[in-house]
Coordinates of C-alpha atoms in Angstrom, one line a residue:
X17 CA -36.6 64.2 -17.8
X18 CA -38.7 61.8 -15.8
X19 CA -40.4 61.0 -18.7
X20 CA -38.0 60.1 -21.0
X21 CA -36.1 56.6 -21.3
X22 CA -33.6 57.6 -24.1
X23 CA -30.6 60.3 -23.7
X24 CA -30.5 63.4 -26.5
X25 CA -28.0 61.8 -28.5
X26 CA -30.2 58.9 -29.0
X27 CA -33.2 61.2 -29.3
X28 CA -31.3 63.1 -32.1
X29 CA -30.0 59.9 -33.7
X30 CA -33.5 58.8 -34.1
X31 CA -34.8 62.5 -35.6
X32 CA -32.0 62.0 -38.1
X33 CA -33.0 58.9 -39.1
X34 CA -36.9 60.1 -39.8
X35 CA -35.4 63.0 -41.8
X36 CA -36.5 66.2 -39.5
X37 CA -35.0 68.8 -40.1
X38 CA -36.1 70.9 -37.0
X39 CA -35.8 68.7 -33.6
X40 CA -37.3 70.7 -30.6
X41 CA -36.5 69.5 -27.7
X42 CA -39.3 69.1 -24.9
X43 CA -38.6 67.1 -22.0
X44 CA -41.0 67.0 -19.0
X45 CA -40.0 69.7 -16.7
X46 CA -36.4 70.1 -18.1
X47 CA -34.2 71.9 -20.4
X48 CA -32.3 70.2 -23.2
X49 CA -29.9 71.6 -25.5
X50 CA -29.8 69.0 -28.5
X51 CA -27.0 71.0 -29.8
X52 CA -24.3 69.1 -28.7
X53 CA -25.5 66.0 -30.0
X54 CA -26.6 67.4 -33.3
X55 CA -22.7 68.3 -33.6
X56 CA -20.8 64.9 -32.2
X57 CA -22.9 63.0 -34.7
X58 CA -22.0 65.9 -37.7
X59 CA -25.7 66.2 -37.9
X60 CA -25.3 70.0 -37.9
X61 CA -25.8 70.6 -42.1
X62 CA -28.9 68.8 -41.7
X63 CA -31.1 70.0 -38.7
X64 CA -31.9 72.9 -36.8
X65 CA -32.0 72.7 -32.6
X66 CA -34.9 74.8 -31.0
X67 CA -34.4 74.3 -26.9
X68 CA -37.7 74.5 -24.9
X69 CA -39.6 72.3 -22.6
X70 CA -42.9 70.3 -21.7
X71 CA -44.0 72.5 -18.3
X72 CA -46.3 70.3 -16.4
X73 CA -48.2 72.0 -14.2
X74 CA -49.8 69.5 -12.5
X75 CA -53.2 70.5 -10.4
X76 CA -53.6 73.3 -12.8
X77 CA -53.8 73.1 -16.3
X78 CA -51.9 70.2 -17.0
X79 CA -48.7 69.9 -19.8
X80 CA -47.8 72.8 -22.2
X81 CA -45.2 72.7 -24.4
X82 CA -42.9 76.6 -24.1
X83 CA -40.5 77.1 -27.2
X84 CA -37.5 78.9 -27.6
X85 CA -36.9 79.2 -24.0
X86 CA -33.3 81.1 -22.9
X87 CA -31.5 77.8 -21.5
X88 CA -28.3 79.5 -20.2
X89 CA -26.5 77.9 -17.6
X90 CA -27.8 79.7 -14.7
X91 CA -31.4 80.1 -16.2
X92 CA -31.4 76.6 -16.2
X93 CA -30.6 75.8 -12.6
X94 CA -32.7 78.7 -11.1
X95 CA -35.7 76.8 -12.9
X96 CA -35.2 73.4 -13.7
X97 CA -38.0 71.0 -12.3
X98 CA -41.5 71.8 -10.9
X99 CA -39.9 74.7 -9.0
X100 CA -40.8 77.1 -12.6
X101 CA -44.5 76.5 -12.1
X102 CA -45.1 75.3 -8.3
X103 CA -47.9 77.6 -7.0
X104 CA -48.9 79.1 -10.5
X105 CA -52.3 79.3 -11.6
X106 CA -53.1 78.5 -15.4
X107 CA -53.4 81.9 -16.6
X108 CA -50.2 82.9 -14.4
X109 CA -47.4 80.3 -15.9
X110 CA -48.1 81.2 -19.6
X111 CA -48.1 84.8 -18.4
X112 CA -44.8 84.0 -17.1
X113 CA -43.6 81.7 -19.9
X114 CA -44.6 84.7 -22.4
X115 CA -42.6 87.2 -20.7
X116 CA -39.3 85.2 -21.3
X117 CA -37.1 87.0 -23.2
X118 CA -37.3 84.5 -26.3
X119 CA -41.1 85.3 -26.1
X120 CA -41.8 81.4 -26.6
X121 CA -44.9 80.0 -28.1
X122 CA -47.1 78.0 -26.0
X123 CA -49.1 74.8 -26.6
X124 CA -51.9 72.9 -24.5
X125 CA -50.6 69.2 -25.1
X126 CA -53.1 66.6 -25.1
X127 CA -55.7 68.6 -23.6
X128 CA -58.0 66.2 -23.1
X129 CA -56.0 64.1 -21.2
X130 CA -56.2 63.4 -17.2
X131 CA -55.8 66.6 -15.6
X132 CA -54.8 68.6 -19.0
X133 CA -56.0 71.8 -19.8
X134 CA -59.4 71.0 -21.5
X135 CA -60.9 68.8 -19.5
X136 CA -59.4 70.2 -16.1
X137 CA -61.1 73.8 -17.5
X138 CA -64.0 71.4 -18.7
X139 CA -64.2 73.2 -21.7
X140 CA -67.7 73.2 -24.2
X141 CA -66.1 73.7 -27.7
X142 CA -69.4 74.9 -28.6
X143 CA -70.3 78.3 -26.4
X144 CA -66.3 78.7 -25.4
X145 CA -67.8 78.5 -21.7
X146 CA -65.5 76.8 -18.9
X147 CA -67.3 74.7 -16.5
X148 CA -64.5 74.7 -13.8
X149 CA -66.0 76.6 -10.9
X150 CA -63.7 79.8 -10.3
X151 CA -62.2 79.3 -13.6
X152 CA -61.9 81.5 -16.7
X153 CA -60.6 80.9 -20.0
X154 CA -56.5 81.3 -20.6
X155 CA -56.9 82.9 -24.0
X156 CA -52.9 83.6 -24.8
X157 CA -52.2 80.2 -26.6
X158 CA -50.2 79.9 -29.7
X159 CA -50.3 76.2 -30.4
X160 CA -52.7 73.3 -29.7
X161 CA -51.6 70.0 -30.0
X162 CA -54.3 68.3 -32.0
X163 CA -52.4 65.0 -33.6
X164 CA -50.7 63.1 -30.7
X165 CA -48.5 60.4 -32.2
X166 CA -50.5 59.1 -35.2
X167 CA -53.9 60.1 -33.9
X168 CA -56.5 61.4 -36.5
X169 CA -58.0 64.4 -34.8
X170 CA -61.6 62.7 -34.4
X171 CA -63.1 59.7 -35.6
X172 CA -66.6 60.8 -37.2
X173 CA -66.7 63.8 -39.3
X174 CA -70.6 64.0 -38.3
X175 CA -69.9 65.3 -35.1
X176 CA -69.1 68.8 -36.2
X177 CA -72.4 69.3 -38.1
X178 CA -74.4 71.3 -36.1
X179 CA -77.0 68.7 -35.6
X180 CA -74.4 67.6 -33.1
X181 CA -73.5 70.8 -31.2
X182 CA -75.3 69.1 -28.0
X183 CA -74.1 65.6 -28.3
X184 CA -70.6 67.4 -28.2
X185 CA -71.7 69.7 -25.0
X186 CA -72.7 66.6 -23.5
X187 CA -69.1 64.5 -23.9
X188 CA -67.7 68.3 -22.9
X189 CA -69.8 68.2 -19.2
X190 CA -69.2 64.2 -18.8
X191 CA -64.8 65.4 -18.2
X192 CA -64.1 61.7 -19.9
X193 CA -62.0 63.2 -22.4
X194 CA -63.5 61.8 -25.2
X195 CA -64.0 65.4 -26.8
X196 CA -62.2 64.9 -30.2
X197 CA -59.2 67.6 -30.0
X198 CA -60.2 69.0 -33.3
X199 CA -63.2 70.1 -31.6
X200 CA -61.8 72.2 -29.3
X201 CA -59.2 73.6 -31.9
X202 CA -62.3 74.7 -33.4
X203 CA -63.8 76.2 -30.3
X204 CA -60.6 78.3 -29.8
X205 CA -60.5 79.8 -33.5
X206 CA -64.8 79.8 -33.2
X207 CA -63.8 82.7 -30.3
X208 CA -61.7 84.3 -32.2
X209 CA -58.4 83.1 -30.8
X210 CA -55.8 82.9 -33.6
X211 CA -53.8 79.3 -32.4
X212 CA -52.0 76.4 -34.6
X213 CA -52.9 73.2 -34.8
X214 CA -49.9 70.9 -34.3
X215 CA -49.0 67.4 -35.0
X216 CA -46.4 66.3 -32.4
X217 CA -45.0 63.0 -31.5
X218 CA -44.7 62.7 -28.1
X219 CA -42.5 60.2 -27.6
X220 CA -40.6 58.5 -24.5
X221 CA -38.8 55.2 -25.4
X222 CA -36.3 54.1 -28.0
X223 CA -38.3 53.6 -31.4
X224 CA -41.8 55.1 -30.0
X225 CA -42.2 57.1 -32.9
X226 CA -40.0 59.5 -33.3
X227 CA -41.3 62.3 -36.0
X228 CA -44.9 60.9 -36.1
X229 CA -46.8 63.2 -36.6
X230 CA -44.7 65.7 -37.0
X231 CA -45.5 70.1 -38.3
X232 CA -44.2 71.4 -41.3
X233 CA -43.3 74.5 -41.9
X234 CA -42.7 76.9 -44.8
X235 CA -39.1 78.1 -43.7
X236 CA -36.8 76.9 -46.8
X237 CA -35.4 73.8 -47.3
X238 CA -32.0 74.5 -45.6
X239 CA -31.9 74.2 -41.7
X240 CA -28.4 76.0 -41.6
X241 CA -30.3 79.1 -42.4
X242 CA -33.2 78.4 -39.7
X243 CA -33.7 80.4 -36.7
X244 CA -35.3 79.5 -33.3
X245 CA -37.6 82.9 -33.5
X246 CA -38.2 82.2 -37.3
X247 CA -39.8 78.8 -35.9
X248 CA -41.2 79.9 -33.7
X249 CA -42.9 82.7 -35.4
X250 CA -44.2 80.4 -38.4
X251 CA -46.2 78.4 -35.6
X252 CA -47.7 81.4 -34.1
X253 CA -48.8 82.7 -37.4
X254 CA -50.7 79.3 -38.2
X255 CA -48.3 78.5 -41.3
X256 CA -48.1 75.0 -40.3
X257 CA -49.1 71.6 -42.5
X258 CA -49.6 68.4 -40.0
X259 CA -48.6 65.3 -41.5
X260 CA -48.6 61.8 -40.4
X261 CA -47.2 59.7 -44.2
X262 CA -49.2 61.9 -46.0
X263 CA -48.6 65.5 -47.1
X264 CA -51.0 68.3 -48.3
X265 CA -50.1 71.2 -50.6
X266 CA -53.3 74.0 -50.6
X267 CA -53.2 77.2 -52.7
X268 CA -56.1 79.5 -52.7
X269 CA -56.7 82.1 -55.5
X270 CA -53.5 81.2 -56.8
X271 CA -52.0 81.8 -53.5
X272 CA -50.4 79.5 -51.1
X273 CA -51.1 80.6 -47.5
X274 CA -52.0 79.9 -44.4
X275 CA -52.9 82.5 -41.2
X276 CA -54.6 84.9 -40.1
X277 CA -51.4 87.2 -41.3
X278 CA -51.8 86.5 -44.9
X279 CA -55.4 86.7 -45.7
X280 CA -56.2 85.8 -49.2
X281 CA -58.4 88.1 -51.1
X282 CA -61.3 87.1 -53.5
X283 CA -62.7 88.9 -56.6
X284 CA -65.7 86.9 -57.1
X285 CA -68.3 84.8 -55.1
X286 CA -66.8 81.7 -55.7
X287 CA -63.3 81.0 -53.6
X288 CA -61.3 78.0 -56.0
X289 CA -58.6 75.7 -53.1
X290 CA -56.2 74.0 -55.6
X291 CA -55.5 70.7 -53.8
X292 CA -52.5 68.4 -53.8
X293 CA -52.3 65.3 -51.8
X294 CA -49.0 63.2 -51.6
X295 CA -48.4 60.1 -49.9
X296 CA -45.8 57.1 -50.2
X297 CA -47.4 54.1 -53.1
X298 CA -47.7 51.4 -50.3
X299 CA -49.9 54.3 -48.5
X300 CA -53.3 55.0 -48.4
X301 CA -55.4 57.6 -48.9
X302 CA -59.0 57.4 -48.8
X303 CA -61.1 60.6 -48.0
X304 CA -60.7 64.2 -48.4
X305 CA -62.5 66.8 -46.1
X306 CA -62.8 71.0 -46.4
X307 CA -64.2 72.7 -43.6
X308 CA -65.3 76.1 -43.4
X309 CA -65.4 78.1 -40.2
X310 CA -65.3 74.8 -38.3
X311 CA -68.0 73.3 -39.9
X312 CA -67.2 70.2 -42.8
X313 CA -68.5 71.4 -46.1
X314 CA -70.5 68.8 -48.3
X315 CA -68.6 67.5 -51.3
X316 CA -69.9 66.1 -54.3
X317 CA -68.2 66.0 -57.8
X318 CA -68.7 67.6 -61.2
X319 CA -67.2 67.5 -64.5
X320 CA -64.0 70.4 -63.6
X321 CA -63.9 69.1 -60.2
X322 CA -65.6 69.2 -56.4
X323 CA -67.6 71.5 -55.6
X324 CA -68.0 72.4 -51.8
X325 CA -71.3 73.4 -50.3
X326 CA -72.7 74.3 -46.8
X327 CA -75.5 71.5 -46.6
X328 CA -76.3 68.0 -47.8
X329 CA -78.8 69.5 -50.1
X330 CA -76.5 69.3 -53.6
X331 CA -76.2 65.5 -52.5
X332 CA -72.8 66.2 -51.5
X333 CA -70.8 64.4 -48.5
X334 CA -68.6 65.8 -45.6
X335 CA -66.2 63.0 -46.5
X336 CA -65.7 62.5 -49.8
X337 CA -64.2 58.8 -51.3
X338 CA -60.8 59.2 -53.1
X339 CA -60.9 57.7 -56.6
X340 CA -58.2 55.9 -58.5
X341 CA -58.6 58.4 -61.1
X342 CA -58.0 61.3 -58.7
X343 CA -54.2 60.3 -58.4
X344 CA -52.1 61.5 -61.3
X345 CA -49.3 58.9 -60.3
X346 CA -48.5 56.6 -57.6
X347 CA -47.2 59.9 -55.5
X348 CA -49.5 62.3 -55.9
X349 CA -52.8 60.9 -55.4
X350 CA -55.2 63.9 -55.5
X351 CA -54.8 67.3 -57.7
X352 CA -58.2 68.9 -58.0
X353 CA -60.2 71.8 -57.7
X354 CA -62.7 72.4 -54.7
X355 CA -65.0 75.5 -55.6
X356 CA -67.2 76.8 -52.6
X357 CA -69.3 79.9 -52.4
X358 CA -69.1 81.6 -49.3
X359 CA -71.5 83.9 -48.2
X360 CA -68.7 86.0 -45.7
X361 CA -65.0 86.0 -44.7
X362 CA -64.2 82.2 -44.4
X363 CA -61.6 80.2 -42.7
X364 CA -60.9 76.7 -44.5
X365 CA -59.6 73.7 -43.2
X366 CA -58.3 71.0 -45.8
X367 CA -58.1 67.3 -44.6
X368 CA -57.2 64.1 -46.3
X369 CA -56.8 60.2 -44.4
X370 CA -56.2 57.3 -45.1
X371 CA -57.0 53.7 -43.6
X372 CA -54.7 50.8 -42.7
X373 CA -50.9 50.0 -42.2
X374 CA -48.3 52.1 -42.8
X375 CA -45.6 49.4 -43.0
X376 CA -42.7 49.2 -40.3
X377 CA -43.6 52.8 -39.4
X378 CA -44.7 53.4 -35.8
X379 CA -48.1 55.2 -36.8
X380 CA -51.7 53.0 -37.9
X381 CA -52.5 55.4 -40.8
X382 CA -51.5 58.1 -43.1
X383 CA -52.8 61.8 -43.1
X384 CA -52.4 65.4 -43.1
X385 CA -54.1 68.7 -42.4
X386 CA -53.9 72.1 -42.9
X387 CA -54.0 75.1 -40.6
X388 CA -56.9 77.8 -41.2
X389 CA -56.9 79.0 -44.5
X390 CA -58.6 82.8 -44.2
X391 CA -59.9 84.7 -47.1
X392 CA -61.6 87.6 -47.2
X393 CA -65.3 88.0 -48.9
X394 CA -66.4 91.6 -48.3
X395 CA -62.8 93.8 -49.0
X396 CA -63.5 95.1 -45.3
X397 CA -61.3 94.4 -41.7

């Protein structure tokens, strides 16, 4: 790749040493089979390969990652470089990357990045609208990257109340890219559009963070077993974790789940999110957010745990301050109940962050996120 300064087997060497145990590979505009080197270095009872690539796109619509993608010899030389994209509109490259015959899922990377997909569309996270004249929304997503290396998806959980709806129109229409990418995460699943948020590293150089952030996935604990489509299916039904030091375990009505293709049911008014939050002792982990269909819930605590309401009017807060008496040891740092009352079928995010250092590792703080949890109020479709 142009873009990369290391060779696979240094690139695999490195996701060994980070403890992945799914590398996929996705170079700028070429296609890398990490196979070989998973199998010189006897890496192969340890980590699955999944060959795809970063397709750049340049002038329209900028980098998406494409994952499995069928990288046989000849498929690779009829297509390698720009040549798969040259002359392809936005809509008409992921119409072409989704006929493949792995059907790959496909991610906007970075989107608010020069000349990627959200600001080139200039898209308002808000009304879904495109500013781009002749321009309308590509809709067939799977995956958004919203965690590039160790990068929090926004700064200031205040933006998403909708007191700000226009200040966030207005850094949508100024193209700067300072939109926080969780915003137009949001936007996407706000329409309707069932996508993953992904944490990816993005890496180029020897030691440039390698595995941070990385996506988990609930696929088993033994990558021998793993398949490319089982991968790729478990980010295109949203069952993905992002985690950056920290992890986050979420089970809702005494189910774990995550998707819109395993919708958790709800007997009552009240929904109950048991919440487990892990990090390393020398890590921290400060504040814990819940949103609920893209808007942060205010969280104030009671005597059995947080409870989670829709306005500042309980005196709650949209991030809440982790307590020393949250952790039940120096691992797990948060075990709680959050109880909110929705009003209709609800998607919930849950967020925790820390602040400061994470030691040698090449990231500035530890966190993790869920993907939308749905559950369903009313018993109907």
């Amino acid at each position: 790749s142009p873009d990369g300064k290391v060779t696979p087997c240094e690139r695999v060497a490195e996701a060994a040493a980070e403890g992945l145990d799914i590398a996929i590979s996705t170079d700028h505009d070429a296609y890398t089979d990490y196979l070989p080197c998973i199998e010189e270095q006897g890496l192969s009872p340890f980590m699955a390969n999944v060959r795809g690539c970063e397709v750049s796109n340049m002038g329209a619509g900028g980098h998406r990652n494409a994952y499995p993608l069928p990288i046989a010899p000849d498929w690779v030389v009829q297509n390698s470089g720009p040549q798969y994209w040259v002359g392809l509109s936005a809509q008409e490259l992921n119409d072409k990357l989704h006929a493949e015959s792995t059907h790959p899922a496909i991610q906007i990377n970075h989107g608010r990045s020069t000349d990627s997909y959200m600001n080139w569309v200039q898209f308002d996270p808000i009304d879904g609208t495109v500013g781009r004249a002749g321009q309308t929304l590509v809709e067939d997503w799977d995956a958004m990257e919203t965690s590039n290396g160790g990068d929090f998806p926004f700064d200031d959980v205040d933006l998403f109340t909708p007191a700000n709806d226009g200040l966030l129109q207005e850094m949508a229409d100024s193209a700067r890219g300072d939109v926080p990418l969780w915003a137009d995460y949001l936007g996407f699943l706000r329409l309707g559009f069932h996508i993953s948020a992904m944490g990816t590293s993005d890496v180029h150089g020897r030691n440039d963070g390698t595995g941070y952030a990385r996506s988990y996935v609930p696929l088993g604990d033994d990558p021998t077993a793993l398949t490319e489509d089982q991968i790729r299916d478990a980010v295109i039904d949203q069952r993905v974790v992002v985690s950056n030091g920290a992890f986050l375990r979420v089970v809702t009505e005494g189910v774990e789940a995550m998707g819109s293709e395993d919708v958790v049911p709800i007997a009552g008014t009240e929904v109950e999110l048991y919440v487990e939050a892990q990090a390393l002792p020398s890590f921290d982990l400060s504040f814990l957010y819940v949103f609920a269909n893209g808007r942060p819930l205010y969280l104030r605590r009671d005597t059995s745990g947080i409870v989670a309401e829709d306005d500042a009017s309980g005196c709650g807060t949209p991030e809440l301050a982790l307590l020393a008496d949250d952790a039940l040891d120096e691992v797990l740092r948060l075990a709680t109940e959050v109880r909110h009352s929705p009003a209709a079928d609800t998607y919930y995010h849950v967020m925790v962050r820390g602040i400061g250092s994470m030691g040698p590792l090449p990231s500035s703080r530890p966190f993790a996120y869920t993907n939308a949890i749905y559950v369903d109020v009313d018993g109907l479709p």
